[in-house]
Amino acid sequence: MKNSLNRELSAELLKEKDYKPFENATIGNPEIQRTAPTVRVSTGDGKLVDSIADVVKKTLKDGMTISFHHHLREGDFIFNQVMDEIIKQGFKNLTLAPSSLTNVMNDKVIEAIKAGVITNITSSGMRGSLGEAVSHGLLPNPVIFRSHGGRARAIENGDIKIDVAFLGVPNADRLGNANGMEGDAVFGSLGYALMDANYADKVVLLTDNVVDYPNTPASIKQTQVDYVVKVDQVGDPDRIGTGATRFTKNPKDLKIAKMVNDVIVHSPYFKQGFSFQTGSGGAALAVARYLRESMIDKNITASFALGGITTPIVKLLEEGLVNRVMDVQDFDKGAADSMKNNRNQQEIDASWYADPDNKGAMVDQLDVCILSALEIDTDFNVNVMTGSNGVIRGAVGGHQDAATAKMTIISAPLTRGRIATVVPHVGTVVTPGESIDVLVTEVGIAVNPRRQDLLAAFKQVPGLPLMTIEELQQKAEQIVGKPKPLEYTDRVVALMEYRDGSIIDEIHEIK
């Protein structure tokens, strides 16, 4: 079976899991019946539990679905503590459904898979040793990769039914009122964790900071929480900004960022009250610095900035260049610390951010979005999930979701070392080409032929290096040559959902 992007899909697997193949990026206006969690009524004070071991024993059974959040990224200490106890107690056949998986979690997940504790995973992303192991067939069943908005949709619609959510928080009172803004492990917005708190049958908060009741402001409320566990340390917030959120000093990345800013400034969307989202790649983050200068120069302010928030975005808010920051996740400690001090930095959950099946997500209001890519092909399809060797090494994140902006820009180098970024066909389609409007590389800028309006506007700008995407692909190939085709087995190790729940691609086991 093939979907509309000509990607080969397993008809048997789609039938077994009741999936439809991807058709297009148009969501439409369906009527959706949402689900609701089972609630254990509690009127007393019996929520404090002595240990992780006790709360695991109280809440878990074989075959359940468990979830975690990744707001602390590489600084998370909760995941491994909880998973270690789950393995020790011998639970089997669990589905792991975190908002995403980071490198610090990899060894424990691999241990759990080998022990038969975890047999299914759904996540936004996967990297490092775990991505390598899954790509070579370690997990018994295919991983389901979903965007942040797609995960919110799946939870709200019941496609993901979370039995127990284990949520690390930097503070909580004895009944479970908690936020991400006070304590030693401050990480700011609880945007992804709020979905789990709303819909999990049992919610367990783990904190190193039990405070007086009632704890306000409360992002997670006592009405949602079953148990509170005191731990020694939730995590290290100084390690939030590592890995994918690093700031760049690379001249190539800075050149790309400058060109991205030129594209924005000369587009019809750079006007008073525009809105934008930047991604987590080095060049995408650097765009904020150039954008600031252009906004000051043109005396323009933005109505809102969206998505994962960084310190440069917070500085735009503080300077009055951005009126509101809509914050689903903080990508560094500076952004996290800001949320408690600035009432215009609004915490939003993943549904408000990007669920395609609600009454209006924030991504629907975006004018401009800047995203990164591992690969982009001549049809403008984007891969942010698998590397040139076929190994899983990335995350959908909000890529598909934010690409619904009026102008979506991919910022990426033409090549990375001896690997082409612009290719004839991407290894894995994550975001469809119909959602991508402009590709910016250090060599030139390609506009999607669907956007003749943008092409006409940019042709009026002297010095803007416009090229076709085919020309960029050929330049990349001239530099690095044609790679040898990868070899895969027939076994599917992961399914890539589009944000509407259809299957946009599948990932096969590496031979």
XYZ file of C-alpha atoms in Angstrom, residues 70 73-74 100-107 110 123-134 145 242-245 280 374 384-385 391-397:
40
model
C 10.706 15.520 29.193
C 15.532 17.120 29.011
C 19.083 15.847 29.773
C 9.625 12.429 24.447
C 12.737 10.412 25.272
C 16.138 11.991 25.866
C 19.620 10.473 25.970
C 19.687 10.344 29.754
C 16.816 7.815 29.647
C 18.274 5.486 27.003
C 20.167 2.911 29.060
C 17.078 -0.606 26.826
C 6.971 9.044 21.882
C 7.815 12.240 20.043
C 11.464 11.320 19.686
C 14.322 8.921 20.316
C 18.086 9.318 20.004
C 21.449 7.781 20.784
C 21.851 4.187 21.923
C 18.087 3.619 22.174
C 17.468 4.841 18.623
C 20.280 2.576 17.442
C 18.879 -0.435 19.305
C 15.310 0.072 18.081
C 6.070 8.476 16.752
C 22.049 20.880 26.104
C 21.988 18.919 22.856
C 19.383 20.085 20.350
C 18.963 23.506 21.989
C 15.507 24.250 18.337
C 18.068 16.496 8.911
C 13.850 15.142 11.305
C 13.804 11.540 12.536
C 19.164 5.062 12.407
C 16.460 6.781 14.489
C 18.097 9.885 15.925
C 15.610 12.732 16.248
C 12.160 13.892 17.244
C 8.969 14.992 15.533
C 8.453 17.546 18.301
